[in-house]
Coordinates of C-alpha atoms and ligand atoms in Angstrom, one line a residue:
M99 CA 0.0 0.0 0.0
T100 CA 1.4 3.4 -0.9
A101 CA 1.4 6.1 1.8
P102 CA -1.6 8.4 1.6
T103 CA -0.9 12.0 0.9
V104 CA -2.3 14.3 3.5
V105 CA -2.5 18.1 3.3
M106 CA -2.1 19.7 6.7
L107 CA -3.3 23.3 7.0
S108 CA -1.1 25.4 9.3
P109 CA 1.3 22.5 10.1
G110 CA 3.4 24.6 12.5
Y111 CA 1.1 27.1 14.2
P112 CA -0.2 27.1 16.9
V113 CA 2.7 25.2 18.5
E114 CA 0.7 22.0 19.0
M115 CA 0.1 21.7 15.3
A116 CA 3.7 20.7 14.8
Y117 CA 3.2 17.6 17.0
F118 CA 0.1 16.6 15.0
T119 CA 2.0 17.0 11.8
R120 CA 4.8 14.9 13.1
A121 CA 2.3 12.2 14.2
L122 CA 0.8 12.1 10.8
A123 CA 4.1 11.3 9.2
A124 CA 5.0 8.8 12.0
A125 CA 1.7 7.0 11.4
G126 CA 2.5 6.6 7.7
A127 CA 1.3 9.6 5.8
R128 CA 3.1 11.7 3.3
V129 CA 2.4 15.2 4.6
I130 CA 2.2 18.4 2.6
G131 CA 1.9 21.5 4.7
L132 CA 0.2 24.7 3.7
G133 CA 0.5 27.7 6.0
D134 CA 1.0 31.4 6.8
Q135 CA 4.5 30.8 8.3
P136 CA 7.5 31.3 6.1
A137 CA 9.2 27.9 5.7
A138 CA 12.2 29.0 7.8
E139 CA 9.9 29.7 10.8
L140 CA 8.4 26.2 10.9
P141 CA 9.1 24.5 14.2
P142 CA 11.6 21.6 13.6
A143 CA 9.0 19.0 14.5
A144 CA 6.8 20.1 11.6
R145 CA 9.6 20.8 9.1
D146 CA 11.2 17.4 9.6
A147 CA 7.8 15.7 9.0
L148 CA 6.8 17.5 5.9
A149 CA 7.4 16.1 2.4
H150 CA 6.6 19.6 1.0
Y151 CA 5.6 23.0 2.2
E152 CA 3.8 25.8 0.5
H153 CA 3.9 29.2 2.1
V154 CA 0.5 30.7 1.3
A155 CA -1.9 33.1 3.1
L156 CA -4.6 30.9 4.5
A157 CA -7.0 33.8 4.8
D158 CA -6.9 34.0 1.0
E159 CA -9.1 31.1 -0.1
G160 CA -8.4 31.7 -3.8
A161 CA -4.7 31.5 -3.3
V162 CA -5.0 28.3 -1.2
L163 CA -7.1 26.6 -3.9
E164 CA -4.7 27.7 -6.6
A165 CA -1.7 26.3 -4.7
L166 CA -3.5 23.0 -4.3
R167 CA -4.4 22.8 -7.9
G168 CA -0.7 23.3 -8.7
L169 CA 0.2 20.5 -6.2
A170 CA -2.6 18.2 -7.6
R171 CA -0.8 18.2 -11.0
H172 CA 2.2 16.4 -9.4
A173 CA 0.7 14.4 -6.5
R174 CA -2.6 12.9 -5.7
V175 CA -4.0 14.4 -2.5
D176 CA -6.0 12.0 -0.5
Q177 CA -7.0 13.9 2.6
V178 CA -7.1 17.4 4.1
E179 CA -6.6 18.0 7.9
C180 CA -6.9 21.1 9.9
L181 CA -7.0 21.4 13.7
W182 CA -6.8 25.2 14.0
E183 CA -10.2 26.8 14.5
P184 CA -10.0 29.7 12.0
Y185 CA -9.4 27.4 9.1
M186 CA -11.7 24.5 9.8
L187 CA -14.2 25.8 7.2
L188 CA -11.4 26.4 4.6
A189 CA -10.4 22.7 5.0
A190 CA -14.1 21.7 4.4
R191 CA -14.2 23.8 1.3
I192 CA -11.1 22.3 0.0
R193 CA -12.5 18.8 0.5
E194 CA -15.6 19.8 -1.4
E195 CA -13.6 21.4 -4.2
F196 CA -11.4 18.3 -4.7
G197 CA -14.0 15.7 -3.8
L198 CA -12.1 14.4 -0.7
P199 CA -13.5 12.5 2.2
G200 CA -14.1 14.1 5.6
M201 CA -16.3 16.9 7.0
T202 CA -18.1 19.1 4.5
A203 CA -18.8 22.9 5.1
E204 CA -22.4 22.1 6.0
Q205 CA -21.2 19.6 8.7
T206 CA -18.5 22.0 9.9
L207 CA -20.6 25.1 10.3
P208 CA -22.5 24.0 13.5
F209 CA -19.0 23.6 15.1
R210 CA -18.2 27.2 14.3
D211 CA -21.4 29.1 14.7
K212 CA -22.6 29.0 18.3
E213 CA -26.2 29.7 17.3
R214 CA -26.4 27.0 14.6
M215 CA -24.7 24.7 17.1
K216 CA -27.3 25.2 19.8
Q217 CA -30.3 25.1 17.3
A218 CA -29.1 21.7 16.1
L219 CA -28.7 20.5 19.7
D220 CA -32.0 21.9 20.9
A221 CA -33.7 19.9 18.1
A222 CA -31.9 16.8 19.5
G223 CA -33.1 17.5 23.0
V224 CA -29.8 18.5 24.5
R225 CA -30.0 20.9 27.5
T226 CA -28.4 24.1 26.2
P227 CA -28.6 27.4 28.0
R228 CA -31.6 29.5 26.9
H229 CA -30.2 31.5 24.0
A230 CA -30.8 34.0 21.2
S231 CA -28.5 35.5 18.6
T232 CA -28.8 39.0 17.3
S233 CA -26.9 41.7 15.4
T234 CA -28.7 44.8 16.8
V235 CA -28.7 46.6 20.1
A236 CA -32.5 46.3 20.3
G237 CA -32.2 42.6 19.7
V238 CA -29.9 42.2 22.7
W239 CA -32.4 44.1 24.9
A240 CA -35.2 41.9 23.7
A241 CA -33.2 38.7 24.2
A242 CA -32.2 39.8 27.8
E243 CA -35.9 40.5 28.5
R244 CA -37.0 37.1 27.3
I245 CA -34.1 35.0 28.8
G246 CA -33.9 36.8 32.1
Y247 CA -30.8 38.0 34.1
P248 CA -28.1 37.1 34.8
I249 CA -27.1 36.6 31.1
I250 CA -23.9 36.1 29.1
V251 CA -23.3 38.2 26.0
K252 CA -20.6 36.9 23.7
P253 CA -19.6 36.8 20.0
I254 CA -21.3 34.2 17.9
A255 CA -17.9 32.8 16.7
G256 CA -15.7 33.7 19.7
A257 CA -12.6 32.1 21.1
G258 CA -10.5 32.5 24.2
S259 CA -13.4 34.1 26.1
A260 CA -12.8 37.3 24.1
D261 CA -15.6 40.0 24.3
T262 CA -17.6 37.7 26.7
Y263 CA -19.5 39.4 29.5
R264 CA -21.7 38.4 32.4
V265 CA -24.5 40.9 32.8
D266 CA -26.7 41.0 36.0
D267 CA -29.2 43.7 35.2
G268 CA -30.3 46.4 32.8
A269 CA -27.8 48.9 34.1
G270 CA -25.0 46.3 33.5
L271 CA -26.2 45.7 29.9
A272 CA -26.2 49.4 29.2
E273 CA -22.5 49.4 30.2
V274 CA -21.5 46.4 28.2
L275 CA -23.3 47.2 24.9
P276 CA -20.8 49.9 23.8
L277 CA -18.0 47.4 24.3
L278 CA -19.6 45.0 21.8
R279 CA -19.9 47.6 19.0
H280 CA -17.2 45.9 16.9
V281 CA -18.8 42.4 17.2
P282 CA -21.1 41.8 14.2
E283 CA -23.3 39.2 15.8
V284 CA -23.7 38.3 19.4
S285 CA -25.1 35.3 21.3
V286 CA -27.2 36.1 24.4
E287 CA -27.4 33.2 26.9
E288 CA -28.9 32.4 30.2
F289 CA -25.9 32.5 32.7
V290 CA -25.4 29.0 34.0
D291 CA -23.9 28.8 37.5
G292 CA -21.7 25.8 38.2
E293 CA -18.3 24.1 37.6
E294 CA -16.9 23.8 34.1
F295 CA -15.6 20.7 32.4
T296 CA -14.6 19.5 29.0
F297 CA -15.5 16.3 27.1
D298 CA -12.9 15.6 24.5
T299 CA -12.7 12.8 22.1
I300 CA -10.7 11.2 19.3
C301 CA -13.2 9.5 17.0
A302 CA -13.2 7.4 13.8
G303 CA -16.3 6.6 11.7
G304 CA -18.5 8.0 14.5
E305 CA -17.0 5.8 17.1
I306 CA -15.3 7.2 20.2
L307 CA -11.7 5.7 20.4
F308 CA -10.5 7.9 23.2
E309 CA -12.4 10.1 25.7
N310 CA -11.1 12.7 28.1
V311 CA -12.6 15.0 30.7
M312 CA -10.9 18.0 32.0
W313 CA -11.9 20.2 34.9
Y314 CA -11.2 24.0 34.6
R315 CA -10.5 25.8 37.9
P316 CA -11.8 28.4 38.2
R317 CA -14.2 28.9 35.3
P318 CA -12.5 30.3 32.2
L319 CA -14.4 33.6 32.3
Q320 CA -12.8 34.2 35.8
M321 CA -9.4 33.3 34.5
R322 CA -9.8 35.8 31.8
L323 CA -11.1 38.6 34.0
H324 CA -8.5 38.5 36.8
E325 CA -4.8 38.7 36.2
W326 CA -3.9 37.4 39.6
I327 CA -5.5 34.0 39.0
S328 CA -3.3 31.1 37.9
P329 CA -5.5 29.1 35.5
V330 CA -5.6 25.4 36.4
S331 CA -6.9 22.5 34.3
I332 CA -7.0 18.9 35.5
V333 CA -7.3 15.9 33.3
L334 CA -9.4 13.4 35.4
R335 CA -8.3 9.8 35.8
D336 CA -11.6 8.3 36.9
L337 CA -14.3 9.0 34.3
Q338 CA -16.7 6.6 36.2
V339 CA -17.6 8.9 39.1
P340 CA -21.3 9.8 39.2
Q341 CA -20.8 13.6 38.8
L342 CA -19.4 13.1 35.3
Q343 CA -22.0 10.8 33.8
G344 CA -24.4 13.5 32.7
G345 CA -21.7 15.4 30.8
R346 CA -20.4 12.2 29.2
E347 CA -23.8 11.1 28.1
M348 CA -24.4 14.6 26.7
G349 CA -21.1 14.5 24.9
R350 CA -22.2 11.3 23.1
Q351 CA -25.6 12.8 22.3
V352 CA -24.0 16.0 20.9
L353 CA -21.5 14.1 18.6
A354 CA -24.4 12.0 17.3
A355 CA -26.7 15.0 16.8
L356 CA -24.0 16.8 14.8
G357 CA -23.0 13.7 12.9
F358 CA -19.4 13.8 13.8
G359 CA -17.3 11.1 12.1
T360 CA -13.5 11.2 12.4
G361 CA -11.0 13.5 14.3
F362 CA -10.6 15.3 17.5
T363 CA -13.5 17.0 19.4
H364 CA -13.5 19.4 22.3
M365 CA -16.8 20.1 24.1
E366 CA -17.2 22.3 27.2
W367 CA -20.1 21.7 29.6
Y368 CA -21.3 23.0 32.9
L369 CA -22.3 21.0 36.0
T370 CA -24.8 22.9 38.2
A371 CA -25.0 22.6 42.0
A372 CA -28.1 20.6 41.5
G373 CA -26.1 18.1 39.4
E374 CA -27.5 19.0 36.0
A375 CA -25.2 18.9 33.0
V376 CA -25.7 21.9 30.6
F377 CA -24.1 22.2 27.2
G378 CA -21.4 25.0 26.7
E379 CA -19.9 24.7 23.3
I380 CA -18.1 22.2 21.0
A381 CA -15.3 22.4 18.5
A382 CA -14.2 19.9 15.9
R383 CA -10.6 20.1 17.0
P384 CA -8.5 19.5 20.1
P385 CA -8.5 21.9 23.1
G386 CA -5.6 24.4 23.0
A387 CA -3.5 25.6 25.9
R388 CA -1.3 22.5 25.8
A389 CA -4.2 20.3 26.9
V390 CA -3.2 17.5 24.6
D391 CA 0.2 17.4 26.3
L392 CA -1.7 17.2 29.6
M393 CA -3.7 14.3 28.3
N394 CA -0.4 12.6 27.3
V395 CA 0.9 13.0 30.9
A396 CA -2.4 11.5 32.2
V397 CA -2.5 8.5 29.9
D398 CA 1.3 8.0 29.7
G399 CA 0.9 7.8 25.9
D400 CA 0.6 9.9 22.8
A401 CA -2.8 11.4 21.9
Y402 CA -1.1 13.3 18.9
R403 CA -0.3 9.9 17.5
G404 CA -3.7 8.6 18.5
W405 CA -5.4 11.3 16.4
A406 CA -3.1 10.6 13.4
E407 CA -3.9 6.9 13.6
A408 CA -7.6 7.6 13.9
V409 CA -7.7 9.8 10.8
L410 CA -5.4 7.6 8.7
H411 CA -6.3 4.1 9.8
G412 CA -9.6 4.4 11.7
R413 CA -8.2 2.8 14.9
L414 CA -5.6 3.2 17.6
S415 CA -2.5 0.9 17.7
R416 CA -2.5 1.2 21.5
P417 CA -5.4 2.1 23.7
L418 CA -5.3 5.5 25.3
Q419 CA -6.6 5.6 28.9
Q420 CA -6.0 7.9 31.8
R421 CA -3.8 6.4 34.5
Y422 CA -3.2 9.6 36.5
N423 CA -4.9 12.8 37.3
A424 CA -2.8 15.4 35.6
G425 CA -2.9 19.1 36.6
S426 CA -1.6 22.1 34.6
I427 CA -1.0 25.5 36.2
F428 CA -0.3 28.6 34.2
K429 CA 1.5 31.4 36.0
R430 CA 1.2 35.1 35.2
A431 CA 4.1 37.3 36.3
E432 CA 3.5 40.0 38.9
G433 CA 4.7 43.4 37.7
A434 CA 5.6 44.9 34.3
G435 CA 8.7 44.4 32.3
P436 CA 11.2 41.6 32.1
I437 CA 11.1 38.5 34.3
S438 CA 13.1 39.3 37.4
G439 CA 12.7 36.4 39.7
V440 CA 10.9 33.2 40.8
T441 CA 10.0 32.5 44.4
G442 CA 8.5 29.4 46.2
L443 CA 9.8 26.8 43.7
E444 CA 12.3 25.0 45.9
E445 CA 9.8 24.5 48.7
L446 CA 7.2 23.0 46.3
Q447 CA 9.8 20.8 44.7
A448 CA 10.9 19.5 48.1
A449 CA 7.2 18.9 49.0
Y450 CA 6.1 17.1 45.8
G451 CA 9.3 15.7 44.2
S452 CA 8.6 13.5 41.2
D453 CA 4.9 14.2 41.2
I454 CA 6.0 17.4 39.4
V455 CA 6.3 16.4 35.8
L456 CA 7.3 19.8 34.2
V457 CA 8.3 23.3 35.2
D458 CA 8.8 25.7 32.3
I459 CA 9.1 29.3 33.4
L460 CA 10.4 32.2 31.2
P461 CA 14.1 32.8 32.0
I462 CA 15.2 35.8 34.0
G463 CA 15.4 38.8 31.7
A464 CA 12.8 37.6 29.2
P465 CA 10.0 40.1 28.5
R466 CA 6.8 39.0 30.3
R467 CA 3.9 38.1 28.1
D468 CA 0.6 39.9 27.7
W469 CA -1.6 37.8 30.0
R470 CA -4.7 38.7 28.0
A471 CA -3.3 37.6 24.7
T472 CA -1.8 34.3 25.8
V473 CA -3.4 31.4 27.8
V474 CA -0.1 29.9 28.7
G475 CA 1.2 33.0 30.6
D476 CA 4.8 33.3 31.8
G477 CA 5.2 29.9 33.3
W478 CA 3.8 26.4 33.0
V479 CA 3.8 23.6 35.6
V480 CA 2.4 20.1 35.2
V481 CA 1.8 17.7 38.1
R482 CA 0.3 14.2 38.3
H483 CA -0.8 11.6 40.7
H484 CA -3.2 8.7 41.0
D485 CA -5.1 10.5 43.7
L486 CA -7.2 13.4 42.7
Q487 CA -7.1 15.1 46.1
R488 CA -3.3 15.3 45.9
V489 CA -3.5 16.8 42.5
L490 CA -6.0 19.4 43.7
D491 CA -3.7 20.2 46.6
M492 CA -0.6 20.5 44.4
T493 CA -2.3 22.7 41.8
E494 CA -3.6 25.0 44.6
R495 CA -0.2 25.3 46.2
F496 CA 1.5 26.0 42.8
A497 CA -1.2 28.6 42.1
T498 CA -0.6 30.5 45.3
D499 CA 2.9 29.8 46.5
L500 CA 4.9 29.8 43.2
R501 CA 5.4 33.4 42.2
V502 CA 7.0 34.8 39.0
L503 CA 8.1 38.3 39.4
A504 CA 8.6 40.9 36.6
G505 CA 10.3 44.3 36.5
G506 CA 10.5 45.9 39.8
A507 CA 8.0 43.6 41.6
S508 CA 9.3 42.6 45.0
G509 CA 8.9 39.3 46.8
A510 CA 6.4 41.0 49.1
R511 CA 2.8 40.5 48.1
E512 CA 1.0 43.7 47.4
W513 CA -2.5 42.2 47.0
Ligands
ATP871 N1 -24.2 30.6 29.3 C1 -23.1 30.7 30.1 N2 -23.2 30.6 31.4 C2 -22.2 30.7 32.2 N3 -20.9 31.0 31.8 C3 -20.7 31.1 30.5 C4 -21.8 31.0 29.5 N4 -21.3 31.2 28.3 C5 -20.0 31.4 28.4 N5 -19.6 31.4 29.7 C6 -18.3 31.6 30.3 O1 -17.5 32.3 29.3 C7 -16.4 31.4 28.9 C8 -16.2 31.5 27.4 O2 -17.4 31.2 26.7 P1 -17.3 30.2 25.5 O3 -16.6 29.0 25.9 O4 -18.7 30.1 25.0 O5 -16.5 31.1 24.5 P2 -15.1 30.9 23.8 O6 -14.6 32.3 23.8 O7 -15.3 30.2 22.5 O8 -14.3 30.0 24.7 P3 -12.8 29.4 24.7 O9 -12.2 30.2 25.8 O10 -13.1 28.0 25.0 O11 -12.3 29.6 23.3 C9 -16.9 30.0 29.3 O12 -15.9 29.1 29.5 C10 -17.7 30.3 30.6 O13 -16.7 30.5 31.7
MG872 MG1 -15.0 28.0 25.5

């Protein structure tokens, strides 16, 4: 059998894409990359895996199709893959244009447009937050009236919690509306109180080959609003606990309702104090923020490879299953300017030893990152253990006791 030729859109950006690209090659594909990055800027993991690379503006659909027509004269293209949200629809259009298998634009749209998504799921009887979409100020007021406060107002095709606001009353809505002027269409939703989880899968032919649940602490909107918070995600080992069953069942129902076939999926859902699972959103791609690496730490395996095997062969060569709870803590530096110090690390290392899998903090002197623009912040720590309580304790200690200082910030806490 000859190796299938797979076109990978954006094979080196964001950083995780390079690992998916490498996995495709390792699992037996001949991989052709198409992306915005100049070839010289591709990360080595991607560059070494690619048989060919075309530097083309992905935002320019005509240029992308033209480049592919050129390629198609020399090589038969069997498959197109894209795991980066902004170009999922482009991948679908390419498949349609070249008659390739995989998700069509019609199948992809409900994963991109939050209103279409919820309409399809309402029709299937999934518990979504009460919702409406609108492109006018009057429409937002009417939706708020109908849904009832508190509400969430957010872009219809948002990412990274950008332009997302919780609004508690009319006065609050009047304050928020001017901030949304640049958003063409907004989604207004019932605010669902509760804890926030993911339901992530690798599927082939509509069958779930690998399943993952991650717990966000605190809720992503809180992470986004407060700089002092260290965002924590925990990949859970035990998926059989009663609290997770509603979300897992919902996840299966959602995949079936949207007719998902093959690839990675990432769903977010809420668990209310009363124990009800409520749908959040779903994407036909893996979660970002290094969550696939966190899965790998939890399963002691390679979910990048698992995805590649699923899309190429329809099965996994080795089962992927969580053996640990794995916690990720992102640190945001205190202060402005270059990184000037790190405190608390020695004590934490003495306390937790080999349960700490990774500590990756910007070096002293490096400019600190814009915490609003990046989810990974200025430092990343990964811990794991069989016991969930120990992982909760470790993530909380790293969140509070590990401090990354920038500029003139002193070791003394000012807040
Ligand atoms: N109806 C809701 N009820 C309560 N909280 C909500 C609701 N909708 C959004 N949020 C909060 O806002 C966050 C961002 O919303 P959502 O996940 O829909 O948008 P996004 O910007 O696509 O997300 P991501 O950060 O995953 O890219 C959610 O994780 C949640 O904390
Ligand atoms: Mg989200």
